[in-house]
Short mmCIF file of C-alpha atoms in Angstrom, two decimals:
data_model
loop_
_atom_site.label_atom_id
_atom_site.label_comp_id
_atom_site.label_asym_id
_atom_site.label_seq_id
_atom_site.Cartn_x
_atom_site.Cartn_y
_atom_site.Cartn_z
CA GLY A 23 40.39 136.20 67.29
CA ALA A 24 41.81 133.48 65.57
CA VAL A 25 44.53 131.21 66.41
CA VAL A 26 47.79 131.16 64.25
CA SER A 27 50.79 129.33 65.13
CA GLN A 28 54.66 129.26 63.45
CA HIS A 29 57.08 126.58 63.11
CA PRO A 30 59.69 126.65 64.24
CA SER A 31 59.88 130.04 66.34
CA ARG A 32 63.84 130.14 66.22
CA VAL A 33 66.09 128.91 63.64
CA ILE A 34 70.11 129.30 63.36
CA CYS A 35 71.43 127.95 59.87
CA LYS A 36 74.83 128.25 57.99
CA SER A 37 74.85 130.39 54.76
CA GLY A 38 73.95 128.87 51.63
CA THR A 39 71.30 126.68 53.17
CA SER A 40 67.00 126.58 52.84
CA VAL A 41 65.03 127.34 55.60
CA LYS A 42 61.35 126.30 55.55
CA ILE A 43 59.26 128.09 57.95
CA GLU A 44 55.40 126.95 58.16
CA CYS A 45 52.25 129.19 59.15
CA ARG A 46 48.86 127.16 60.61
CA SER A 47 45.54 128.60 60.62
CA LEU A 48 44.26 126.63 63.96
CA ASP A 49 40.91 127.29 64.08
CA PHE A 50 39.53 128.40 60.58
CA GLN A 51 40.26 127.64 56.84
CA ALA A 52 42.43 130.58 55.43
CA THR A 53 42.16 131.23 51.66
CA THR A 54 44.80 134.27 52.13
CA MET A 55 47.87 134.28 54.42
CA PHE A 56 50.45 136.99 54.26
CA TRP A 57 54.23 137.01 55.16
CA TYR A 58 56.17 140.14 56.45
CA ARG A 59 59.73 140.36 57.53
CA GLN A 60 60.58 142.82 60.18
CA PHE A 61 64.00 144.18 61.28
CA PRO A 62 64.70 145.24 64.71
CA LYS A 63 63.05 148.09 65.66
CA GLN A 64 60.95 148.72 62.12
CA SER A 65 57.99 147.88 61.25
CA LEU A 66 56.40 145.20 59.09
CA MET A 67 57.46 145.01 55.51
CA LEU A 68 55.13 142.83 53.73
CA MET A 69 56.72 140.07 51.23
CA ALA A 70 54.13 138.77 49.63
CA THR A 71 49.99 137.76 49.73
CA SER A 72 49.45 133.93 49.62
CA ASN A 73 46.24 132.58 48.49
CA GLU A 74 45.09 128.76 48.54
CA GLY A 75 45.77 127.00 45.47
CA SER A 76 47.49 129.68 43.65
CA LYS A 77 50.61 131.43 43.08
CA ALA A 78 51.69 133.68 45.35
CA THR A 79 51.81 137.54 44.59
CA TYR A 80 54.99 139.08 45.56
CA GLU A 81 55.59 142.87 46.46
CA GLN A 82 57.86 144.87 44.70
CA GLY A 83 61.76 144.44 45.42
CA VAL A 84 60.97 140.87 47.10
CA GLU A 85 62.88 138.12 45.30
CA LYS A 86 60.09 135.20 44.39
CA ASP A 87 62.87 132.88 43.54
CA LYS A 88 64.54 133.22 46.79
CA PHE A 89 61.35 133.13 48.94
CA LEU A 90 59.55 130.35 47.85
CA ILE A 91 55.52 130.67 48.91
CA ASN A 92 53.28 127.31 48.92
CA HIS A 93 49.77 127.46 50.33
CA ALA A 94 48.74 124.03 49.24
CA SER A 95 45.92 123.78 52.00
CA LEU A 96 43.41 126.02 53.81
CA THR A 97 45.49 125.89 56.86
CA LEU A 98 48.95 125.77 55.67
CA SER A 99 51.27 128.04 54.09
CA THR A 100 55.33 127.63 53.81
CA LEU A 101 57.36 130.21 53.23
CA THR A 102 61.09 128.75 52.23
CA VAL A 103 64.11 130.79 52.41
CA THR A 104 66.37 129.53 49.79
CA SER A 105 70.21 129.86 49.61
CA ALA A 106 70.09 132.04 52.81
CA HIS A 107 72.66 134.67 53.73
CA PRO A 108 73.07 136.87 56.77
CA GLU A 109 71.46 140.02 55.03
CA ASP A 110 68.25 137.56 55.31
CA SER A 111 68.57 137.22 59.05
CA SER A 112 65.21 139.05 60.70
CA PHE A 113 61.96 137.97 62.06
CA TYR A 114 59.52 136.39 59.83
CA ILE A 115 55.77 136.64 60.77
CA CYS A 116 52.51 135.36 58.84
CA SER A 117 49.08 136.42 59.20
CA VAL A 118 45.82 134.94 57.78
CA LEU A 119 42.81 137.14 56.84
CA SER A 120 39.70 136.49 58.31
CA SER A 121 37.19 135.23 56.16
CA GLY A 122 34.18 135.49 58.71
CA GLY A 123 32.62 138.17 60.64
CA ALA A 124 35.54 140.32 60.58
CA PRO A 125 36.55 140.22 56.70
CA ASP A 126 39.47 142.40 57.03
CA THR A 127 40.88 141.27 59.95
CA GLN A 128 44.11 139.91 59.94
CA TYR A 129 45.59 137.56 62.76
CA PHE A 130 49.12 137.33 63.54
CA GLY A 131 51.63 134.19 63.94
CA PRO A 132 54.29 134.43 66.86
CA GLY A 133 56.79 134.87 64.38
CA THR A 134 60.27 132.88 63.49
CA ARG A 135 63.62 134.54 64.19
CA LEU A 136 66.02 133.53 61.53
CA THR A 137 69.75 133.83 62.24
CA VAL A 138 71.86 133.08 59.10
CA LEU A 139 75.55 132.73 60.29
CA GLN B 198 49.47 157.56 48.36
CA GLN B 199 49.73 154.25 50.08
CA GLN B 200 51.82 155.40 53.06
CA VAL B 201 50.37 155.58 56.62
CA LYS B 202 52.25 158.10 58.47
CA GLN B 203 52.68 157.33 62.47
CA SER B 204 54.04 159.78 65.39
CA PRO B 205 55.22 159.84 67.50
CA GLN B 206 58.15 157.20 67.14
CA SER B 207 58.37 156.83 70.97
CA LEU B 208 56.54 158.00 73.76
CA ILE B 209 57.03 157.75 77.97
CA VAL B 210 54.17 158.11 79.87
CA GLN B 211 53.54 157.87 83.66
CA LYS B 212 51.28 155.19 85.11
CA GLY B 213 47.62 156.34 85.09
CA GLY B 214 48.24 158.78 82.35
CA ILE B 215 46.78 158.95 78.55
CA SER B 216 48.87 157.81 75.89
CA ILE B 217 48.20 159.30 72.34
CA ILE B 218 49.30 158.16 69.24
CA ASN B 219 48.64 159.67 66.01
CA CYS B 220 48.04 158.48 62.65
CA ALA B 221 47.47 160.24 58.80
CA TYR B 222 47.04 158.68 55.73
CA GLU B 223 46.40 159.86 52.14
CA ASN B 224 44.69 157.48 50.10
CA THR B 225 40.99 157.65 50.71
CA ALA B 226 40.07 154.76 49.34
CA PHE B 227 41.41 152.99 52.80
CA ASP B 228 38.06 151.75 54.83
CA TYR B 229 39.75 149.54 57.58
CA PHE B 230 42.02 151.15 60.07
CA PRO B 231 43.58 148.66 62.74
CA TRP B 232 46.00 149.09 66.05
CA TYR B 233 48.10 146.46 66.78
CA GLN B 234 50.19 145.93 69.60
CA GLN B 235 53.47 144.12 69.77
CA PHE B 236 55.75 142.64 72.70
CA PRO B 237 59.31 142.17 71.86
CA GLY B 238 59.93 139.00 70.24
CA LYS B 239 56.33 138.33 69.65
CA GLY B 240 54.05 138.42 66.77
CA PRO B 241 51.41 141.71 66.47
CA ALA B 242 47.99 141.31 68.59
CA LEU B 243 45.27 143.00 67.16
CA LEU B 244 44.11 145.61 69.40
CA ILE B 245 41.32 147.88 68.26
CA ALA B 246 40.15 148.49 64.75
CA ILE B 247 37.69 151.05 63.29
CA ARG B 248 36.14 151.91 59.63
CA PRO B 249 35.31 155.28 58.55
CA ASP B 250 31.70 155.25 58.85
CA VAL B 251 32.19 155.94 62.54
CA SER B 252 34.16 158.98 64.21
CA GLU B 253 35.09 156.70 67.61
CA LYS B 254 35.17 153.34 68.91
CA LYS B 255 35.78 152.45 72.61
CA GLU B 256 37.02 148.91 73.95
CA GLY B 257 38.14 149.10 77.63
CA ARG B 258 40.61 151.44 77.93
CA PHE B 259 41.33 151.97 74.41
CA THR B 260 39.62 154.25 72.11
CA ILE B 261 40.52 155.05 68.28
CA SER B 262 39.23 158.47 67.07
CA PHE B 263 38.96 158.70 63.41
CA ASN B 264 38.83 161.85 61.47
CA LYS B 265 37.64 161.17 57.95
CA SER B 266 38.20 165.04 56.68
CA ALA B 267 41.53 165.39 57.99
CA LYS B 268 42.61 161.99 56.84
CA GLN B 269 43.78 161.09 60.25
CA PHE B 270 43.03 158.33 63.45
CA SER B 271 44.67 158.36 66.90
CA LEU B 272 44.77 155.78 69.42
CA HIS B 273 44.24 156.68 73.28
CA ILE B 274 45.24 154.69 75.92
CA MET B 275 43.19 155.69 79.48
CA ASP B 276 44.99 155.30 82.54
CA SER B 277 48.17 153.67 81.03
CA GLN B 278 49.89 150.51 82.94
CA PRO B 279 53.55 149.85 82.64
CA GLY B 280 51.97 146.60 81.29
CA ASP B 281 50.97 148.66 78.29
CA SER B 282 55.01 149.18 77.45
CA ALA B 283 55.02 147.75 73.95
CA THR B 284 55.28 148.76 70.37
CA TYR B 285 52.02 149.94 68.83
CA PHE B 286 51.33 150.03 65.05
CA CYS B 287 48.61 151.30 63.18
CA ALA B 288 47.42 150.14 59.83
CA ALA B 289 44.94 150.67 56.87
CA SER B 290 43.78 148.17 53.88
CA MET B 291 41.30 148.74 51.49
CA ARG B 292 38.43 146.04 51.54
CA TYR B 293 37.85 145.60 47.55
CA ASN B 294 41.22 146.13 46.33
CA GLN B 295 44.67 144.62 47.04
CA GLY B 296 43.09 141.55 48.67
CA GLY B 297 43.00 143.19 52.05
CA LYS B 298 46.61 144.18 52.46
CA LEU B 299 47.71 146.05 55.52
CA ILE B 300 49.83 149.05 55.19
CA PHE B 301 51.48 149.71 58.35
CA GLY B 302 52.59 153.09 59.96
CA GLN B 303 56.28 153.13 61.15
CA GLY B 304 55.23 152.28 64.84
CA THR B 305 55.63 153.82 68.43
CA GLU B 306 57.38 152.64 71.52
CA LEU B 307 55.77 153.19 74.57
CA SER B 308 57.20 153.14 77.90
CA VAL B 309 54.96 153.69 80.85
CA LYS B 310 56.64 154.49 84.17
CA PRO B 311 55.37 153.22 87.29
#
């Protein structure tokens, strides 16, 4: 499967600051990436679809001005949590959509644990 | 219509036993059904996936059974091992709609006792 990295793996920040999380597709060019949020003991909740060279598509209820997504290249998408608050503390996971022999397959990154104090 | 319902929420199986996790969906437009395995603090890893044109797919100890008429699919883990203890998620997506978005089930926490 595809190799997907995320950086940082863990981040602790103060309330009101902004945090940027990077998602990289290491072994193929990804036109489409997805960002998910996962609270403890819960399922993955899709936040947005990130397409290279265009604006991200956000799911209902996700604030696009708070969760800024940039997909500037075929191997990198970033999620910036602006003015973070304790309720934004969660596990953020990105995935890349395969464009090769398994076109529907999503490969996930290792996740980023965000803690907002 | 977009939901994928997964059961049970948790499952305890003895080593060597068979673990069975079930999922059901409503939207007949779904055409791709993957299962993911997630360990604590890690991202989900693709385990096995199936399309509705086949009724069963087997990879090693993992088998997906698919019942198109009942709109149900299940994961069977044969000879379950303590190392299989993890949370399992079923999911569904539509290839030509919604850009390949995955709709996840609620997850099943599997514990395999030695």
